[in-house]
CSV table of C-alpha atoms and ligand atoms in Angstrom, one decimal:
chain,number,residue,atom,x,y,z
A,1,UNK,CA,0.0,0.0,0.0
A,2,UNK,CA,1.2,3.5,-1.5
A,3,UNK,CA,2.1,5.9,1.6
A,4,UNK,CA,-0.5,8.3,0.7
A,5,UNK,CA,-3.3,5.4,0.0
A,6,UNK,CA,-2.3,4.8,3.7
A,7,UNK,CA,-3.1,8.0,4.7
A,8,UNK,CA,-6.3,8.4,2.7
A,9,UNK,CA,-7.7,4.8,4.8
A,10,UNK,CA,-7.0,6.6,8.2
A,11,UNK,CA,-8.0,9.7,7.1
A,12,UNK,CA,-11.3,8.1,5.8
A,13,UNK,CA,-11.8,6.0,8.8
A,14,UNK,CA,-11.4,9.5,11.2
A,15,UNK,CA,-14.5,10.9,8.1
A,16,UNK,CA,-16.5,7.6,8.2
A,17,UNK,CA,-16.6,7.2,12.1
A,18,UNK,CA,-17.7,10.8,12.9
A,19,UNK,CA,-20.5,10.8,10.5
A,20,UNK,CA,-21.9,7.8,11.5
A,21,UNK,CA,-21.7,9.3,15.3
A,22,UNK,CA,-23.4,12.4,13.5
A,23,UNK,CA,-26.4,10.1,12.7
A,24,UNK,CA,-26.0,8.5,16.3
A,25,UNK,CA,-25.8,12.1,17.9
A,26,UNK,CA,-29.3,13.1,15.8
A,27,UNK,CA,-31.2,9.8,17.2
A,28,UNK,CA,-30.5,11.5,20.6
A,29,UNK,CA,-28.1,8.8,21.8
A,30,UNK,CA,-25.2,11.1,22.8
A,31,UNK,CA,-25.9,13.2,25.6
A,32,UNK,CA,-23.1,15.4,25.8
A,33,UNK,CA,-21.6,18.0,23.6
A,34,UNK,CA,-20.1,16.6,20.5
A,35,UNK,CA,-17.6,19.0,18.6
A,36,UNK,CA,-16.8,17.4,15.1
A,37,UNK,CA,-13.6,17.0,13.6
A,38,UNK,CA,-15.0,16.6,9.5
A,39,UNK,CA,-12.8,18.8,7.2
A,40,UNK,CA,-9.6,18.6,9.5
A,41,UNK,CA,-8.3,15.1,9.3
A,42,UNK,CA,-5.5,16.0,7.3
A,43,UNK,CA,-3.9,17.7,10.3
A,44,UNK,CA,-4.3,14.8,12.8
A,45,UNK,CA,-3.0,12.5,10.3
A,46,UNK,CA,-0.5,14.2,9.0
A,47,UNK,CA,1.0,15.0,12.2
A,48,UNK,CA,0.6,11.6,13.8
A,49,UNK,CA,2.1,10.0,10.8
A,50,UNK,CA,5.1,12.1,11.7
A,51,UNK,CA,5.5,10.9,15.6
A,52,UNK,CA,7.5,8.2,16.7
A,53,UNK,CA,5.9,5.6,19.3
A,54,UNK,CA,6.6,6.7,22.8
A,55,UNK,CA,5.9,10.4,21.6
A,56,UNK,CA,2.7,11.9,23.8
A,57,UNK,CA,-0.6,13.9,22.3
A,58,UNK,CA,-3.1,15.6,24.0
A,59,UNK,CA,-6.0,17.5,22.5
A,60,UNK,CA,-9.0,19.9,23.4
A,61,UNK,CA,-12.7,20.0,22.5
A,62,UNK,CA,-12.8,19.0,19.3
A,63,UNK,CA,-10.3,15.9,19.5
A,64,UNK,CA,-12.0,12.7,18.1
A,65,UNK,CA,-9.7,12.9,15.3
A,66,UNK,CA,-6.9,13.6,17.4
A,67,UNK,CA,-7.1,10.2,19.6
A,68,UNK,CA,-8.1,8.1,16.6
A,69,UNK,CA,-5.1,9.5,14.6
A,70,UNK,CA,-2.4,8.8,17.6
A,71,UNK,CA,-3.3,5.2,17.2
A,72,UNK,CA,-7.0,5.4,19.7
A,73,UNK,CA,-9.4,2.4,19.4
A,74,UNK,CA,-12.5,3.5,17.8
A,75,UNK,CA,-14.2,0.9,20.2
A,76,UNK,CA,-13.3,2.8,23.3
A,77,UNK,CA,-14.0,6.3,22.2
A,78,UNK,CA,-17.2,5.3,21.1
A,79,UNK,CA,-17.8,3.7,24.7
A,80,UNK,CA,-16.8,7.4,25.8
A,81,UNK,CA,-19.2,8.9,24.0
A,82,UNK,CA,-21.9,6.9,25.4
A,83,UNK,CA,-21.0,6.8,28.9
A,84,UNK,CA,-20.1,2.8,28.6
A,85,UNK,CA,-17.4,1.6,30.9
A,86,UNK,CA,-15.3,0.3,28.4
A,87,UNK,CA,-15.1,3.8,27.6
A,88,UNK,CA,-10.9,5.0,27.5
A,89,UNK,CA,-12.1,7.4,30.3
A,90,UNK,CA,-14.2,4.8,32.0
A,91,UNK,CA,-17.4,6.3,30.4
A,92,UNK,CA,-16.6,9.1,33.1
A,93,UNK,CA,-15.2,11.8,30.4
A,94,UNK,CA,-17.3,12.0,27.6
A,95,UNK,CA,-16.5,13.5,24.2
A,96,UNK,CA,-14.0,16.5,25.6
A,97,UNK,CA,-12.6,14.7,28.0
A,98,UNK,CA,-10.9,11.4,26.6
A,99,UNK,CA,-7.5,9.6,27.8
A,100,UNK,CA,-5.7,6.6,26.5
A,101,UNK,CA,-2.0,6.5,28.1
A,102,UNK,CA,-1.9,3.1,25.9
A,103,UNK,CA,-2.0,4.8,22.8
A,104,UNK,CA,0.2,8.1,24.3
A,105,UNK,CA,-3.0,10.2,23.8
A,106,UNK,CA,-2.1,12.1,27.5
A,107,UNK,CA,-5.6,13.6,27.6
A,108,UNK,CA,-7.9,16.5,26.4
A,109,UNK,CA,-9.6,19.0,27.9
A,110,UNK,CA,-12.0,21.7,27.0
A,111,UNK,CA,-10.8,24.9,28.8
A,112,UNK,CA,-9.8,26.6,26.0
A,113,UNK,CA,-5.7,26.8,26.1
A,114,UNK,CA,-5.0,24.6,29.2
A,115,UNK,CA,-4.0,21.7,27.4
A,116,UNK,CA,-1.0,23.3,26.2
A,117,UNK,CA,0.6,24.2,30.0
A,118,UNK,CA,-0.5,20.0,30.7
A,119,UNK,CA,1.8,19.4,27.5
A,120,UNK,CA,4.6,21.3,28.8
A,121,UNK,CA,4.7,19.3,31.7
A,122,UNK,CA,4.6,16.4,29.6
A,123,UNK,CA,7.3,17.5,27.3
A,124,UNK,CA,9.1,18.4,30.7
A,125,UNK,CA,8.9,15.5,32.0
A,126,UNK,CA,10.5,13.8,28.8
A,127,UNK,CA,13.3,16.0,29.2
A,128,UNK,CA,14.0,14.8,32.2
A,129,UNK,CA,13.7,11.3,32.0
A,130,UNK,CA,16.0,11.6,28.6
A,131,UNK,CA,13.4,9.5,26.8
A,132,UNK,CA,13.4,10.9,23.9
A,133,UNK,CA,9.6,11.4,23.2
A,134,UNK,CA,8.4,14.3,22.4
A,135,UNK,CA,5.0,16.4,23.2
A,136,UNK,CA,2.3,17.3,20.8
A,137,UNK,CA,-1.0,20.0,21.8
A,138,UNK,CA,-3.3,20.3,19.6
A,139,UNK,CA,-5.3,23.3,19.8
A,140,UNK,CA,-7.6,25.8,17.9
A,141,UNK,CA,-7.3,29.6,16.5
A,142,UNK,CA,-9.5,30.6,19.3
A,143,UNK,CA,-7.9,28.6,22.1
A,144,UNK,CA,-4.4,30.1,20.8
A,145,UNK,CA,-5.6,33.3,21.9
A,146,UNK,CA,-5.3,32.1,25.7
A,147,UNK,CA,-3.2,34.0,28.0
A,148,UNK,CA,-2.0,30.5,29.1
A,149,UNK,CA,-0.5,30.1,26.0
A,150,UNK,CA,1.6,32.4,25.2
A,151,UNK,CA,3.0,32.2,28.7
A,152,UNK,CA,3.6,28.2,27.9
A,153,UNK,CA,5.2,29.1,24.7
A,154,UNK,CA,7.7,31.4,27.1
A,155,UNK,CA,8.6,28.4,29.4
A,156,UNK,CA,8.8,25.7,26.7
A,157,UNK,CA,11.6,28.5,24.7
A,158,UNK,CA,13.4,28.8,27.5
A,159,UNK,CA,13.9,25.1,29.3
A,160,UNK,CA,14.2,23.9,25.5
A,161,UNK,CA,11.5,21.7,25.8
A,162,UNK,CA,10.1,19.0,23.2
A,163,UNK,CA,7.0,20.2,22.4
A,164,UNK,CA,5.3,21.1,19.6
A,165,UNK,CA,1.9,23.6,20.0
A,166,UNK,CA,-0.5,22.9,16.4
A,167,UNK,CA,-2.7,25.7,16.0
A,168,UNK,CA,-5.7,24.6,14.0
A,169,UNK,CA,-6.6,27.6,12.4
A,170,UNK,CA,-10.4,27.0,11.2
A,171,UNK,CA,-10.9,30.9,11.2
A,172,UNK,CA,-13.8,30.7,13.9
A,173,UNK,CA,-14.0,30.4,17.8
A,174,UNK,CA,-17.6,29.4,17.7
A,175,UNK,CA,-18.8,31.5,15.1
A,176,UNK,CA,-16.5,34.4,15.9
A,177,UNK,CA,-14.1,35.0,13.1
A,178,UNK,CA,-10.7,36.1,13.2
A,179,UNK,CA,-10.8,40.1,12.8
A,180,UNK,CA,-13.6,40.0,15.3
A,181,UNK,CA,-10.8,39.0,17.9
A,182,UNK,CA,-7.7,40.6,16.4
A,183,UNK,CA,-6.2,43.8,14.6
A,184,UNK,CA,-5.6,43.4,10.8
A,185,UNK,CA,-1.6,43.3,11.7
A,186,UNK,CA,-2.1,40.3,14.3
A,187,UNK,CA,0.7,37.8,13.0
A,188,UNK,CA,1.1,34.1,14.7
A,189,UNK,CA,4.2,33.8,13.2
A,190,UNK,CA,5.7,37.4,14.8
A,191,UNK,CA,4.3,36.1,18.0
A,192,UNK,CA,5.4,32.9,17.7
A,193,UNK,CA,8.9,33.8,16.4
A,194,UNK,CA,9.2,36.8,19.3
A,195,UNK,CA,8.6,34.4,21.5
A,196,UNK,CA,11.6,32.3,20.4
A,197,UNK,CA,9.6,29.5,19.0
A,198,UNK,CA,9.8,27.6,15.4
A,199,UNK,CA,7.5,28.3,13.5
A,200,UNK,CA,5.6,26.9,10.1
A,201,UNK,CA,2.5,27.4,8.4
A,202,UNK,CA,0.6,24.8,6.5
A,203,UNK,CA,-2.4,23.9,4.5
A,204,UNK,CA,-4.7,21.8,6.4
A,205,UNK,CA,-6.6,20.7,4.2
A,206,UNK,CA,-3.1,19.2,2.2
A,207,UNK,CA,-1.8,16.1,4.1
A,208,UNK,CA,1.5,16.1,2.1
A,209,UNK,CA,2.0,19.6,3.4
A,210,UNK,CA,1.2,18.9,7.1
A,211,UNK,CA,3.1,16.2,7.3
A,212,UNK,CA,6.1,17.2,5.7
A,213,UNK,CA,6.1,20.3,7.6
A,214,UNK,CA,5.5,18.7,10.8
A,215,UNK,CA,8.0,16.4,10.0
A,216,UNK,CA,10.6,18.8,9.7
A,217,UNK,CA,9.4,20.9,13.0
A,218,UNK,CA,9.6,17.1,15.0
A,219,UNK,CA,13.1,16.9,14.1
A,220,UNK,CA,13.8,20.2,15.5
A,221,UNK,CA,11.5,19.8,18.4
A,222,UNK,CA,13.7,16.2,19.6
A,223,UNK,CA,16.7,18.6,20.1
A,224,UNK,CA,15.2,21.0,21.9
A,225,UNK,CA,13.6,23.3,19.4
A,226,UNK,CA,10.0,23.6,20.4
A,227,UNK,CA,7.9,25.2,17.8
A,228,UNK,CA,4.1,26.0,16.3
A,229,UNK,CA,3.0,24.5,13.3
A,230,UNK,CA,-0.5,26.6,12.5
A,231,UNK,CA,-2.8,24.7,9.9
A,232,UNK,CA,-5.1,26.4,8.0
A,233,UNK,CA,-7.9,24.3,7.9
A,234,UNK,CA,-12.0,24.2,7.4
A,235,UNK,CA,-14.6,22.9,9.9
A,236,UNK,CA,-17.6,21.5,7.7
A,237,UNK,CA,-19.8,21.8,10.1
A,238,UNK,CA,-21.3,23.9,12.7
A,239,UNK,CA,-19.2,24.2,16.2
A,240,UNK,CA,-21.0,21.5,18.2
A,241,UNK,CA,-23.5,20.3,16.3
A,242,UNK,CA,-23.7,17.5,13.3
A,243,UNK,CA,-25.2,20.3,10.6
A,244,UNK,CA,-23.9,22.2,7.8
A,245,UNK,CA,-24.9,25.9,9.4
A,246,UNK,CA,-23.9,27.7,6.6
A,247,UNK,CA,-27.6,29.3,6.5
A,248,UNK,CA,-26.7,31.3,9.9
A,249,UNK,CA,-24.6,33.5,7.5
A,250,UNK,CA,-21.4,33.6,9.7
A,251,UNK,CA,-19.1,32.5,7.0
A,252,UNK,CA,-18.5,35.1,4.2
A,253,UNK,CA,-15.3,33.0,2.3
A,254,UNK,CA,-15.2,29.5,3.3
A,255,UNK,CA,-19.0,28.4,2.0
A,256,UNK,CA,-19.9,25.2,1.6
A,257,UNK,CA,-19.1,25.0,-2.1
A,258,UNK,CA,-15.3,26.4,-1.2
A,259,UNK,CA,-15.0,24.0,1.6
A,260,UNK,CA,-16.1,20.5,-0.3
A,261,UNK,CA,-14.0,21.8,-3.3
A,262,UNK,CA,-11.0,22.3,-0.9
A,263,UNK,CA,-11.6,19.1,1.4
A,264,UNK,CA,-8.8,17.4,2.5
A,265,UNK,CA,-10.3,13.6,1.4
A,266,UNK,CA,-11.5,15.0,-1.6
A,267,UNK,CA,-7.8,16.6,-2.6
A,268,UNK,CA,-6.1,12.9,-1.3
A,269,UNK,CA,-8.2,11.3,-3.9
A,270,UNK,CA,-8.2,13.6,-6.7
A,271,UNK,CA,-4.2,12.7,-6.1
A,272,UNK,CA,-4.8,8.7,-5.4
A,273,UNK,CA,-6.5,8.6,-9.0
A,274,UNK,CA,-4.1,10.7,-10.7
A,275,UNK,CA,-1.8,8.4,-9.8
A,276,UNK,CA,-4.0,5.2,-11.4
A,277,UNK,CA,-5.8,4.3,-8.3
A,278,UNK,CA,-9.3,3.8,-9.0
A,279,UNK,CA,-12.7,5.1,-7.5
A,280,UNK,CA,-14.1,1.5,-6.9
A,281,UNK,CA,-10.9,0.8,-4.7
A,282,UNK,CA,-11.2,3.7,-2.7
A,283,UNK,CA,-14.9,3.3,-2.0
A,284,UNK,CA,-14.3,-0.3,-0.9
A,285,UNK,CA,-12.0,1.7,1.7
A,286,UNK,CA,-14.3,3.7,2.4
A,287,UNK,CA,-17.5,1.3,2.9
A,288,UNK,CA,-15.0,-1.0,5.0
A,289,UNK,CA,-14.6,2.0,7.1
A,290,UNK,CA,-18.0,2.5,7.7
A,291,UNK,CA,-19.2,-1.1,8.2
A,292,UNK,CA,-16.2,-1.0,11.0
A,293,UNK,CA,-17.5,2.3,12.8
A,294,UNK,CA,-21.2,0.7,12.6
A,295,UNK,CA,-20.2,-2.2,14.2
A,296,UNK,CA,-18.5,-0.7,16.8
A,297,UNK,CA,-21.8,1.6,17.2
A,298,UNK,CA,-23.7,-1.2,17.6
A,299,UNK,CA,-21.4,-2.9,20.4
A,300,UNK,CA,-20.8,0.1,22.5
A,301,UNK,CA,-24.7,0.8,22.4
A,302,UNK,CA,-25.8,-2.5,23.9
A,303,UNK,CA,-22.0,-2.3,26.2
A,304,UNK,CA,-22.5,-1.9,29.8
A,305,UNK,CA,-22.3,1.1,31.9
A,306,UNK,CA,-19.8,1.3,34.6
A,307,UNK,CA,-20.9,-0.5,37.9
A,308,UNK,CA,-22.2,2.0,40.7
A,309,UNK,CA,-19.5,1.3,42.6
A,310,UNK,CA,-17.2,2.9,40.6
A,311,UNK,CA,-18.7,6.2,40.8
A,312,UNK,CA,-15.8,7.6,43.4
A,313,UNK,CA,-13.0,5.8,41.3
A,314,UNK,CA,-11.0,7.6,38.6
A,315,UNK,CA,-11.7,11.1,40.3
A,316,UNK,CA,-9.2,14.3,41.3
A,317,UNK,CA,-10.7,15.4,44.5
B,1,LIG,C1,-11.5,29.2,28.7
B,1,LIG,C2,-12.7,28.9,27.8
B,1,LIG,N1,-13.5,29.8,27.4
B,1,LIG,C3,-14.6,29.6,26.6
B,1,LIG,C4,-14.9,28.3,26.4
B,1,LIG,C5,-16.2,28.0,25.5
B,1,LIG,N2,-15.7,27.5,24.2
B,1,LIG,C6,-15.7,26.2,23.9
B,1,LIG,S1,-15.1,25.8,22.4
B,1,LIG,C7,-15.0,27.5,22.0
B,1,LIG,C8,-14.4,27.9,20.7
B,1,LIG,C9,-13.1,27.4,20.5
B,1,LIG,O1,-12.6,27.9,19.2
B,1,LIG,P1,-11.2,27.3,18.7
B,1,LIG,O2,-10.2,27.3,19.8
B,1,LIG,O3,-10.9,28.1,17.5
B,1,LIG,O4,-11.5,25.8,18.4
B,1,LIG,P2,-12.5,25.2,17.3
B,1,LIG,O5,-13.8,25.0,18.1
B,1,LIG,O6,-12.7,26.2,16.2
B,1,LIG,O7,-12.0,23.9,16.9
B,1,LIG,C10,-15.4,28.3,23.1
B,1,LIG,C11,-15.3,29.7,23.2
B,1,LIG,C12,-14.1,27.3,26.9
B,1,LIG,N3,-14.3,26.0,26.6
B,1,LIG,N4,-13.0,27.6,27.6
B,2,LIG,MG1,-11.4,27.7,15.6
């Protein structure tokens, strides 16, 4: 299997899963926020295809993509999302608030920011233990906005520390675009850069270019050169909900037509057939995805919920 055919079967199995939890979500059998990840599998992918094993990643709100990318079972985070005890956080996190240590997915959390300061210490404590991993933080255009942050990007400039910070740059916090939040001369690379940090900026909806450029950043980031690699990337649909919301009129350049011309799966193929794969090959991929995230649907649906007497396990208090 070509390299990028490869990376078209995980990227299609991140696409396949969510909207088949989509569907799950509408029959009212997810009762927590879900934030989907459709349109930005490229960046999880690309990135994770350029980390090593032993290497940590920890995400945010919108991080299905993120676990399932760093090597997640689809299993467990569908247990997650239903509560199920099987579940990687027990059934106890939900969507936002997954963990798999198995996998080196070192958690996510939804306050907006925070993740990067729990990467540091991550990244901090590879350092010291001279394992050679490093620490990945995946995090949005909004969330980079976080006074946390730049005060992580200080500390991980000065003790040198293996981290890298992706900014997925969807051009909305909610439905708040960028120059509702910043001057016109607001520049992620000066801050980054000022700060001390590497920096590169890639299309997201391009795997070849996320990867290659995280690639390159990882190789800095092992010997100390902890850096920012912001993707510029679409979100299909709305913030937390399984629609296309393109009829609330927030989005002036990346409509829907822009978007599905742009997609990242779309693009991968367009390249897989240029190449002289064929569309009945990559739709087998694709229905073999989906008949796997069904399945798994299906199991985690009739799966148990954890035992009452768990309830005081698992807990920071
Ligand atoms: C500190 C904090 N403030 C506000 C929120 C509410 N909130 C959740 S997601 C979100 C938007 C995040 O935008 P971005 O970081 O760009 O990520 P995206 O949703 O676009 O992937 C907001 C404001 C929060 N979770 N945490
Ligand atoms: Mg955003």
């Amino acid at each position: 299997m070509s390299t990028r055919l490869d990376a078209f079967t995980r990227m299609a199995r991140l696409r396949v899963a969510e909207e088949e939890l989509a569907n799950l979500y509408l029959r009212d059998k997810i009762m927590s926020f879900v934030h989907f990840y459709v349109g930005q599998e490229a960046v999880a992918v690309g990135v994770s295809d350029a980390l090593k094993e032993g290497d940590h990643a920890l995400g945010n709100h919108r991080s299905h993509g993120h676990y399932l990318a760093k090597g997640g079972g689809l299993r467990r985070m569908v247990c997650e999302l239903l509560g199920k005890a099987e579940g990687s956080s027990h059934g106890k996190g939900g969507s936002m608030h997954m963990i798999d240590r198995s996998v080196g997915f070192t958690g996510s959390t939804p306050i907006l920011g925070s993740i990067t300061a729990i990467a540091a210490g991550s990244a901090f404590a590879q350092q010291y233990t001279k394992n050679g991993g490093v620490t990945v933080a995946y995090i949005g255009d909004g969330a980079s906005e976080e006074g946390g942050v730049y005060e992580t990007m200080n500390i991980a400039a000065l003790y040198k520390l293996p981290l890298l910070i992706v900014i997925e740059n969807n051009l909305y916090s909610v439905n708040s675009k960028l120059l509702d939040r910043r001057s016109p001369g607001y520049s992620v690379e000066g801050v980054v850069k000022g700060i001390g940090l590497a920096y590169e900026k890639a299309n997201g909806n391009d795997y070849d270019d996320v990867h290659a450029k995280a690639k390159v950043l990882l190789e800095g980031v092992r010997e100390g050169k902890p850096a920012v690699l912001e993707c510029i990337v679409y979100r299909h649909m709305a913030h937390s909900a399984p629609i296309f919301d393109d009829a609330q009129g927030y989005r002036e350049e990346d409509v829907l037509e822009k978007r599905l011309s742009e997609d990242c799966l779309k693009r991968m193929k367009d390249a897989l057939l240029a190449e002289g794969e064929t569309e009945e090959r990559l739709q087998e991929i694709t229905d073999t995805a989906r008949a796997n995230a069904l399945a798994e649907i299906d199991y985690a649906l009739k799966a148990p919920y954890p035992d009452a007497a768990t309830l005081h396990t698992d807990l920071y208090a």
